Each structure stands twice: as C-alpha cells, then as structure tokens.
Coordinates of C-alpha atoms in Angstrom, one line a residue:
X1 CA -34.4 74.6 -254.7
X2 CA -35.1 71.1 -254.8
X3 CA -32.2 68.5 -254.2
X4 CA -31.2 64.8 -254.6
X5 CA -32.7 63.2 -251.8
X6 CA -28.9 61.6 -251.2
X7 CA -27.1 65.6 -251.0
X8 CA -30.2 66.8 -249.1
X9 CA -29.3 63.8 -246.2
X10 CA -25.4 64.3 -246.4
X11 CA -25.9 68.1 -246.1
X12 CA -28.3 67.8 -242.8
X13 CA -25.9 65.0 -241.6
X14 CA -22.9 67.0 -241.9
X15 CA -24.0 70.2 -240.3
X16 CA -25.2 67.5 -237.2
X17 CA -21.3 66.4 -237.6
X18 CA -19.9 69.3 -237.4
X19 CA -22.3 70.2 -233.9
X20 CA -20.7 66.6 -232.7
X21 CA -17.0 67.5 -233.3
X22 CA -17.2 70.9 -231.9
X23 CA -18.9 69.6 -228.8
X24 CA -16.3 67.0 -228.2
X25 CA -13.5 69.2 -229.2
X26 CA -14.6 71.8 -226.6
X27 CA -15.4 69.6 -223.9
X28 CA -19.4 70.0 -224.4
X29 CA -18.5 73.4 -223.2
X30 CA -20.2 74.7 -226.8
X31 CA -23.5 72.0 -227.0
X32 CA -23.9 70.4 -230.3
X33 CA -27.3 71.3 -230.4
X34 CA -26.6 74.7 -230.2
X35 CA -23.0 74.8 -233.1
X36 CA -26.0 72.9 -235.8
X37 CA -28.8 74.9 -235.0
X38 CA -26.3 78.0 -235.5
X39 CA -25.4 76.6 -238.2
X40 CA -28.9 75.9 -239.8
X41 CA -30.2 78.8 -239.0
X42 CA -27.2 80.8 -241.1
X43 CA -27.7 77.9 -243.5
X44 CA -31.7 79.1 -243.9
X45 CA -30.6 82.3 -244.6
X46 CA -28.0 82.3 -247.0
X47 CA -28.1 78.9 -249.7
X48 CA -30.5 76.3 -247.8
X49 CA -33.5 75.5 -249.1
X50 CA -36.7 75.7 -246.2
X51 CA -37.2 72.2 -246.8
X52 CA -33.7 70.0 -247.2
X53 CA -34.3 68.7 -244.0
X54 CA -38.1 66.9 -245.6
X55 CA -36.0 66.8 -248.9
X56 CA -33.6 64.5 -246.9
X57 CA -36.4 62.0 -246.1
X58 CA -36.7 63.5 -242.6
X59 CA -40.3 64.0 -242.8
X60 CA -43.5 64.2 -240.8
X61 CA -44.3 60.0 -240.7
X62 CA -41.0 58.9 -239.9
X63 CA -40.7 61.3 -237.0
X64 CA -43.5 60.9 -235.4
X65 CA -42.8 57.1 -235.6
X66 CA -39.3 57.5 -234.2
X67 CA -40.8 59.9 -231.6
X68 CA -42.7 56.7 -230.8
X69 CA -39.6 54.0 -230.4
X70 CA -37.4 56.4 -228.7
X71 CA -40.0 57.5 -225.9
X72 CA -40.6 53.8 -225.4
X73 CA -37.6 52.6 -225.1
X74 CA -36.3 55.8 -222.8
X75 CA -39.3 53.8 -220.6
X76 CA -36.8 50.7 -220.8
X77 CA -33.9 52.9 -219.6
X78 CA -35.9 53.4 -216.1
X79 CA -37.4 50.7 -213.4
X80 CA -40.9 51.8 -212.0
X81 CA -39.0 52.7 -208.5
X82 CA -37.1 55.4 -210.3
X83 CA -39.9 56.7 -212.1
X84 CA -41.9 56.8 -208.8
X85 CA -39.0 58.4 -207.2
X86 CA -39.1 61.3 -209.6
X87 CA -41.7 63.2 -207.9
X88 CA -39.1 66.0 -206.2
X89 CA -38.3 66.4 -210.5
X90 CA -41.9 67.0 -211.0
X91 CA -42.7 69.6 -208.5
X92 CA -39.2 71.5 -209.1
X93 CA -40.0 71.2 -212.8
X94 CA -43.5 72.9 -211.8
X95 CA -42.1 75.6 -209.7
X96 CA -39.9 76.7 -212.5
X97 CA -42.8 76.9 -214.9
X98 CA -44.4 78.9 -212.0
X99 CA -41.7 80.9 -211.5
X100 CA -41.7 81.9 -215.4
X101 CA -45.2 83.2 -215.8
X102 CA -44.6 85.2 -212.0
X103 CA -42.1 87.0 -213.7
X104 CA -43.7 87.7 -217.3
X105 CA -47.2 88.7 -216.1
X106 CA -45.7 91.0 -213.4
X107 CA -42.4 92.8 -214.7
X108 CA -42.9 91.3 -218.3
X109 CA -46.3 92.8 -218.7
X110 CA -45.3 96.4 -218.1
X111 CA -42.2 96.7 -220.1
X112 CA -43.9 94.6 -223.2
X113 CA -47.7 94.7 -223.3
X114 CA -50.2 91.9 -222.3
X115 CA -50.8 90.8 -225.8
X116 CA -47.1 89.8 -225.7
X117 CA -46.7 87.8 -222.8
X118 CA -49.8 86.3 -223.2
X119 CA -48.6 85.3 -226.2
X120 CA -45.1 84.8 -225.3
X121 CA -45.0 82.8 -222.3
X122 CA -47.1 79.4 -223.5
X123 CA -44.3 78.7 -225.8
X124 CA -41.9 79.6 -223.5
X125 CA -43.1 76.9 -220.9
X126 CA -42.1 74.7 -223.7
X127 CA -43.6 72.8 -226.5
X128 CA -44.9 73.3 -230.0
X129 CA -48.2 72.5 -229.0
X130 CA -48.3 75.7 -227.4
X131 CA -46.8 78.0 -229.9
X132 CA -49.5 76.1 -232.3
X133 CA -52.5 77.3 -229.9
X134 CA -51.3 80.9 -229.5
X135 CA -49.9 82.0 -232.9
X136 CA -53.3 80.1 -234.7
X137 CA -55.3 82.7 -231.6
X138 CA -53.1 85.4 -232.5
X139 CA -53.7 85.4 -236.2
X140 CA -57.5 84.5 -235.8
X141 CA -57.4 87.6 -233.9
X142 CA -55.8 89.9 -236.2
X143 CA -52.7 90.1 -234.6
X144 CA -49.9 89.1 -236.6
X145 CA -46.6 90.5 -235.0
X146 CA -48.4 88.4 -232.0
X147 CA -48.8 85.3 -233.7
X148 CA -45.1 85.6 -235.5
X149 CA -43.7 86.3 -231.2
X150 CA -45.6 83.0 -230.5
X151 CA -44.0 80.6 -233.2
X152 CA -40.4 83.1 -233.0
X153 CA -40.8 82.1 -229.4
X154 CA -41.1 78.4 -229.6
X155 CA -38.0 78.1 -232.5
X156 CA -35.5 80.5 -230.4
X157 CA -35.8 79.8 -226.6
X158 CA -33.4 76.7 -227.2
X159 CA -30.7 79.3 -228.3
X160 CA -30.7 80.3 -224.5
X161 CA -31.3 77.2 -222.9
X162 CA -28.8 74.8 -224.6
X163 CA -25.4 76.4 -223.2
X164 CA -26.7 77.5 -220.1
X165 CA -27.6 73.8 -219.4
X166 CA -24.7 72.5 -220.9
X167 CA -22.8 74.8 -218.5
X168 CA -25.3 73.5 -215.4
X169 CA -24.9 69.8 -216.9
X170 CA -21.1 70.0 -216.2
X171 CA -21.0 71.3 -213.0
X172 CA -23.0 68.4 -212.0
X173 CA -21.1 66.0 -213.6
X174 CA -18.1 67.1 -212.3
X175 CA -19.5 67.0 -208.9
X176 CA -21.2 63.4 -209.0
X177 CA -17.5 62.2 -210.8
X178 CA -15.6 63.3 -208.3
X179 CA -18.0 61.5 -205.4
X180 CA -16.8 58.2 -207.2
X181 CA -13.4 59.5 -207.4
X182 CA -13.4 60.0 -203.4
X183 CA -14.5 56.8 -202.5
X184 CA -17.9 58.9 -201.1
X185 CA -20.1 56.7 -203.2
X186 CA -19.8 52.9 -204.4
X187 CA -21.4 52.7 -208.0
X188 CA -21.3 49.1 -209.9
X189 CA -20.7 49.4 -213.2
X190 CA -24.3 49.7 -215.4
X191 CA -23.9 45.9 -217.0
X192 CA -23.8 44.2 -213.8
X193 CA -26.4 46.5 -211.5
X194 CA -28.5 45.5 -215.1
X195 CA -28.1 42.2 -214.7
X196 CA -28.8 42.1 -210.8
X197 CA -31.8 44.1 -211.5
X198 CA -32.9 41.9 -214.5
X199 CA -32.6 38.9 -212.0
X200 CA -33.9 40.5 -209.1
X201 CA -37.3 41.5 -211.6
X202 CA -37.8 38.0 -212.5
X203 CA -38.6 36.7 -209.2
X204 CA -40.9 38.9 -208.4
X205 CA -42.6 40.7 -211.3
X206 CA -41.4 39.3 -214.7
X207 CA -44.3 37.7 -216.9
X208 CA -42.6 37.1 -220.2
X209 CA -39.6 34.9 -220.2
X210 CA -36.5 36.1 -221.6
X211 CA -36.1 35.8 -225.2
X212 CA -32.6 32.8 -226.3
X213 CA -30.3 34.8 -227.4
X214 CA -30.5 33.2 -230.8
X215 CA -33.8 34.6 -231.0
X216 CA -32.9 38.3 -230.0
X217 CA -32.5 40.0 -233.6
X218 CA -33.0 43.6 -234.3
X219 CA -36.5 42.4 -235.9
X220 CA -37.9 40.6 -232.7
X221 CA -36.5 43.8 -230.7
X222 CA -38.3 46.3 -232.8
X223 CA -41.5 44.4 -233.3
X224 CA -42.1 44.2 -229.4
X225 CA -41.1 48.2 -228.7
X226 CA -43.6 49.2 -231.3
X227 CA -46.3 46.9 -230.2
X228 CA -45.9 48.5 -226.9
X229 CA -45.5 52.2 -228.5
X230 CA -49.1 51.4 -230.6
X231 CA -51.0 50.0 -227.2
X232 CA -49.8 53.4 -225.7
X233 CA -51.5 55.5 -228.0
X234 CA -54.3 53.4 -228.1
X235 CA -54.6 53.7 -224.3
X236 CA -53.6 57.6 -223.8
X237 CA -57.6 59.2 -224.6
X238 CA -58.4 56.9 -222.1
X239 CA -55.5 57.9 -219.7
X240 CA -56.7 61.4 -220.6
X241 CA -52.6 61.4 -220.7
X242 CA -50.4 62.8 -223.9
X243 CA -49.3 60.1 -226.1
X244 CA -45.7 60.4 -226.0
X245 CA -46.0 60.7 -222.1
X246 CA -47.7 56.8 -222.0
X247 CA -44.8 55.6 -224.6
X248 CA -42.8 56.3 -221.7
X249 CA -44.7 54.9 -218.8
X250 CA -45.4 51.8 -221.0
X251 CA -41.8 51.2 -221.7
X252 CA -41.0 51.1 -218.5
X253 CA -44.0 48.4 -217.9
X254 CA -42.8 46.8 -220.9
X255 CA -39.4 46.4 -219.0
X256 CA -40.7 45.5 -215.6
X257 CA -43.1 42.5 -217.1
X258 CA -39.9 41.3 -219.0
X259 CA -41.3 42.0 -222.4
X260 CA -38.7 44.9 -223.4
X261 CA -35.1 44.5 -223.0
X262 CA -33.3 47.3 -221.2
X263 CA -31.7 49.8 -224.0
X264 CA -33.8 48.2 -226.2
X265 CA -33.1 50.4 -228.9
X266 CA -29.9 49.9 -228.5
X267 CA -29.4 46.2 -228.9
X268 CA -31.4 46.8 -231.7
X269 CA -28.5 49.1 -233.4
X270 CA -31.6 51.7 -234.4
X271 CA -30.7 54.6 -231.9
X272 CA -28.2 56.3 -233.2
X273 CA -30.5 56.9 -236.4
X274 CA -33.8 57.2 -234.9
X275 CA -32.1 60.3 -232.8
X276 CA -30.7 61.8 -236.2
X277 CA -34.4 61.8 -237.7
X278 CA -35.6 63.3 -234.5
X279 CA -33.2 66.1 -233.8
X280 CA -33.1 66.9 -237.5
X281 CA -36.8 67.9 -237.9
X282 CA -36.0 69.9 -234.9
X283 CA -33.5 72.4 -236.7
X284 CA -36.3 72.2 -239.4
X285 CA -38.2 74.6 -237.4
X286 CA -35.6 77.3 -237.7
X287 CA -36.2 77.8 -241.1
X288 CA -39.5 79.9 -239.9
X289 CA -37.3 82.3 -238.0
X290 CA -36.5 85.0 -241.1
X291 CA -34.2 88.1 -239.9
X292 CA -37.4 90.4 -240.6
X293 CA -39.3 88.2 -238.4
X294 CA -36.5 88.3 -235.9
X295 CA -36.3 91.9 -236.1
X296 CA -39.6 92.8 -235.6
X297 CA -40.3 91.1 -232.3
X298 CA -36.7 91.1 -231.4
X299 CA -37.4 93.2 -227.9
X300 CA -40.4 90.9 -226.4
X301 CA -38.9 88.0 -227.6
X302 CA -35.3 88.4 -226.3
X303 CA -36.8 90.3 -222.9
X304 CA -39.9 87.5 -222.1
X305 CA -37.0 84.9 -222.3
X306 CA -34.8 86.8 -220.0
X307 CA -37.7 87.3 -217.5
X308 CA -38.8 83.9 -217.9
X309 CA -35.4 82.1 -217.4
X310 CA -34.4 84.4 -214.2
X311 CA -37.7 83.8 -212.9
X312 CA -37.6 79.8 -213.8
X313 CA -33.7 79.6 -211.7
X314 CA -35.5 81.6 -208.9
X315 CA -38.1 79.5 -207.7
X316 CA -36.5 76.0 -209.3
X317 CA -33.7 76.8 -207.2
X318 CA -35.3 77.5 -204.0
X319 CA -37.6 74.7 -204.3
X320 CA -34.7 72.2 -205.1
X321 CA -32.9 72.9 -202.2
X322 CA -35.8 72.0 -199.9
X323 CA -36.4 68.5 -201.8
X324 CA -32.4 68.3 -201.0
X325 CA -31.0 69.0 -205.1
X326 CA -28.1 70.9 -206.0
X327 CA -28.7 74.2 -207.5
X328 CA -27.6 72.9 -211.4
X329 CA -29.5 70.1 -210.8
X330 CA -32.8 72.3 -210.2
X331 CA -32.1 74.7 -212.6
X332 CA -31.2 72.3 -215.3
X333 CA -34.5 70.4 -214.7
X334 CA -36.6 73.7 -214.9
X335 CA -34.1 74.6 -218.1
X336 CA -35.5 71.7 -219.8
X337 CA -39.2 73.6 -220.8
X338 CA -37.3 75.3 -223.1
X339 CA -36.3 72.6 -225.3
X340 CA -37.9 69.6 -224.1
X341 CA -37.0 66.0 -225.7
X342 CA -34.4 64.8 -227.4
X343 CA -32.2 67.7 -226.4
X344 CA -32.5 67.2 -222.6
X345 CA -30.9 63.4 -223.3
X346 CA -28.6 64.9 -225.8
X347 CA -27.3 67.9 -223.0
X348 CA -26.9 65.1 -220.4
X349 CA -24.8 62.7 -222.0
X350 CA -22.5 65.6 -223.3
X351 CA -22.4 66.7 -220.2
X352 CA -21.1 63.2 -218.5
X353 CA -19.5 61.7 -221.4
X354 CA -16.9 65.0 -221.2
X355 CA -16.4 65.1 -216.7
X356 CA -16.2 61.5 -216.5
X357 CA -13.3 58.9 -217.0
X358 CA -14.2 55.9 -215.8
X359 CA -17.0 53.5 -216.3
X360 CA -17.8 54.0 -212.5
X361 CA -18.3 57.7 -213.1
X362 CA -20.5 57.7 -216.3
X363 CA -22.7 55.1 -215.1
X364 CA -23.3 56.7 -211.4
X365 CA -23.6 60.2 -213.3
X366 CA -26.0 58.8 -215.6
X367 CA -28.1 57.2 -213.0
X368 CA -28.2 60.7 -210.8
X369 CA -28.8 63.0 -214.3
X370 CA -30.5 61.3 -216.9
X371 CA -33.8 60.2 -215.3
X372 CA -34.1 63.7 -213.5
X373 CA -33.8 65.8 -216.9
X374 CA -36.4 63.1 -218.9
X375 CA -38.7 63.5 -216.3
X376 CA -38.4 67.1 -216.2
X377 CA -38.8 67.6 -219.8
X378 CA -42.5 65.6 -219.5
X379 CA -43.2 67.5 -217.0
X380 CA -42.7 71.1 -218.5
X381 CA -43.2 70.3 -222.2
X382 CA -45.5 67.8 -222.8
X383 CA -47.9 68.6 -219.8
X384 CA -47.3 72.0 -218.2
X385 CA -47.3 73.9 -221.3
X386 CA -50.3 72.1 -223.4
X387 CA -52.3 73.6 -219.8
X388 CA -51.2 77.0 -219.8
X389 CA -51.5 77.5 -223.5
X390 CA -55.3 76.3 -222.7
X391 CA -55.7 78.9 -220.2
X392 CA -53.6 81.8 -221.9
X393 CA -55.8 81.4 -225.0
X394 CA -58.8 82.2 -223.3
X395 CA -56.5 85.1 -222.2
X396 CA -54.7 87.2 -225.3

C-alpha cells in the first residue's frame, strides 16, 4: 500500500503521540517507547504497510545523518571529567554482558540447543550489528528458524527491557529527588553550573572563542556539529573505534575546545525532530516480526531473554555495589544492551521528568542518570556486542 508521503508522516507521528501521552498520563510508569512499539507492531499486522515509516521520509540517509548530530551533540551534554569518570559504567555494563552469556551457554544451552543461543545471545548483548552477523551465518548455513531467532531477537528484547528500566529509572529518580528534597545534597540549577563551567573551560582549555550572540543561528550551530560529526568518522578506522562511539568522544572535545556549544542541538531547535527520525526507524524494525515468525521461535526467544536478563541483574548488581551504585542504577545500566541509543536517553528523562519537581531535582537527577545510561549503552551495544557476535560466529 503505498501512501501520501504527508498521511504516511502524520500516521508515524501520531502513534509516537499517543506513546508520549500515555507515558505522561501514567507517570512514565508505561514507557512511551514501549505504548508505540505496541502499537506498531499491532499496526504491522493488521492495516500498516511494512514501509510507512520509509514512506514517511524516515529513511536510511536521513537517519544515519541524524544518528550523526545527535551522538555529537550528546558529546556536548558531557565534560571530559565525566566521561573519564564513567569507567565504574563501563565495567558494570561489562559484567552484565558477562553475566548474560554465563547464563545462556550454561542453563540456556540445555533447555534450547547450542544453535540457539549461539544464535540468540549476540543480539541479545545488543545491537543490530549483531543480529546482522548471526542471522546472514544462520541462513548461509542452512538454518533458517536460526537466522529468523537472530533478527526475532534483536526486534523484541526491547519489549522486556523498556518497562523494567522504566520501573528501575524511577526508583532512582525518586531516590536522587528526594536527596535534594532533604537538604542531603546542594545541586545548582543546570544554567548557572553551565555557565561556571563554560567560564571555568575558558581559562584553561578553550581554543575557539565564543561565537556573539548575533552570530549564533541554528545554521552556524549545525554547520560546526556536523563538521565535528564528519572528522569523527573520518578519524574512527584509524581509532579502530565505531563511528557513532567517536561522534561522541568528539563532541565532547568539540565542547571542551569551545567549538560546540553545550546542548547544541538544542539551541539549534533541531532535537526534538532529529529524535522523531531516529526512534521512528527504530519501530520500523518491528515490521520483520510476523506472528508466524513469532510463533515459531517463540520458546528460545522468550527463554534466552529470560536467562539473559536474570543473568545480566545478577552480576550487574553485584558488581555495582562494589564500585558503590545502587542496585537500579546497575541494573538499568546493564538493561541498556537491550535497546541501546536513543531509548536509554528517552527511559531516563521519563524517568526524572515524572519523580522530580523542582529545577534542583531534574538537573541533579539528570547529572547522576543520564551520563551513566549513555555510557552504558556504548558500552554494551555499540562495542560489546559487535565482539561477541565476532566470536559466536565462528561458533554456531
């Protein structure tokens, strides 16, 4: 069925409304993310076309270029003395993915075969990448209820992992809220610790002067972050580093060095849409997941993800409390291999935006969650599971 290019957008934009509105009515107790990819998936099966969501203009060159932008600019969101103190994120985020395969090789192998965990458990680490490597193994293999597990895999794990991180996400909030609340912590609001840190940046690291405010128009803005987003692909073969990993380590150069303005994205008024392209081409993916395909691999599917995520909030959680986190901060970092970005952005500031009141409270919360969860998506997603896939193809 092919539609106007204008119905095909208002039909992708309104099942993302109607993910929004539920979220906020319930308190981002139901996650938008998972209400519209309910809803898209139902929509697949009964009157949407595969495609609506290319048919709306959502396709393949403009996501990749907003993949670009928005990586960059989550760089300009983060100083390189947070980024550096992320390394507790990284090694919780690892023992999760650690604590997934444990559980699927061991307990996972004997109740659904070898084939299917070593199909199953790539994708499960996070990361199309990785379905892409074991389903095209699969199928070169002659294995095609394999191959359908791998990509089945990669397009349902988020149906487990948005509301049990929503739920984590919450818990946390509430927590870090009610610090301010107490008068246990002191956080100044965002605008002014930005400004004190923009200041504090110039004396000792800034090379480009800032730009007159005259000056500062959504062009100038955009032209910089994608000059920085095009040196860091140039640079990532010879980082040996994923591409969409160096848009975020440049962007936060870009910020130190005073070339990038903090939020950039923002101040450009091109976030809010740039997010819409992404996590629309997201829900495109559902339109693979048929109910014949769902049925047939239903029992390793469904039972690799249950192993995986009790094995993940296991070790996550064990490890986190030695490197001093909370248990929903743990297990929401190690969650985030199962969706990866934008959702782990989109999750947090649900989360915060619904257990905090004050400007005090979303800021300090914000501080505490976000650069944990970004982190901890890189970490699972766009490294730890490109690695395993390499080793569990040599594997099925």
């Amino acid at each position: 069925m092919v539609l106007n290019v204008v119905l095909a957008f208002s039909i992708v934009l309104a099942i993302l409304t109607i993910g929004e509105i539920v979220s906020t009515k319930t308190k981002a107790f139901v996650p938008s993310v998972f209400v519209s990819a309910t809803l898209f998936l139902i929509g697949y099966w009964t009157i949407l076309p595969a495609d609506i969501v290319t048919q709306s203009s959502f396709s393949t060159p403009i996501v990749y270029l907003s993949m670009y932008l928005l990586l960059t600019h989550m760089g300009t969101l983060m100083s390189v003395r947070e980024l550096l103190g992320q390394w507790r994120t990284v090694v919780i985020a690892l023992a999760g993915i650690v604590g997934i395969c444990a559980m699927t090789l061991t307990i996972g192998q004997v109740l659904f075969g070898w084939q299917a965990v070593v199909a199953g458990t790539p994708p499960l680490t996070g990361g199309v990448v990785a379905s892409i490597l074991l389903s095209t193994a699969a199928t070169e293999l002659g294995l095609p209820a394999i191959a359908v597990l791998a990509t089945a895999m990669y397009i349902m794990q988020g149906f487990f992992g948005y509301p049990v991180t929503a739920l984590l996400l919450k818990k946390e909030a509430k927590r870090l809220a009610d610090q301010v609340r107490s008068g246990e912590v002191s956080f100044k609001p965002h605008e002014k610790l930005a400004q004190e840190a923009l200041a504090e940046s110039s004396k000792k690291f800034r090379i480009f002067p800032p730009v007159p405010e005259q000056y500062l128009t959504p062009y100038v803005i955009l032209v910089k972050l994608g000059f920085v987003a095009w040196l860091a692909v140039l640079a990532s073969p010879f980082l040996h580093l994923n591409q969409f990993v160096v848009c975020l380590l440049f962007g936060v150069i870009g910020r130190e060095i005073g070339f990038l303005e903090e939020k950039a994205l923002v101040k450009a008024n091109a976030f809010g849409f740039l997010m819409t392209v992404l996590m629309a081409f997201i829900f495109a993916g559902l339109s693979q997941a048929t109910p014949e395909m769902l049925k047939q691999i239903a029992a390793p599917l469904f039972g690799i993800i249950v192993l995986g995520v009790i094995g993940m909030g296991i070790l996550s959680i064990l490890v986190g409390k030695l490197l001093g986190y909370t248990k929903e901060m743990a297990f929401s970092v190690a969650m985030t291999a199962l969706y990866g970005f934008p959702a782990d952005y989109v999750l947090t500031i649900e989360a915060i935006k619904s257990m905090t009141e004050t400007e005090e409270e979303h800021d300090y919360a914000t501080d505490q969650m976000l650069p944990k969860m970004l982190v901890g998506g890189f970490t699972t997603v766009t490294i730890a599971s490109v690695i395993i896939a390499g080793i569990f193809v040599k594997l099925l």
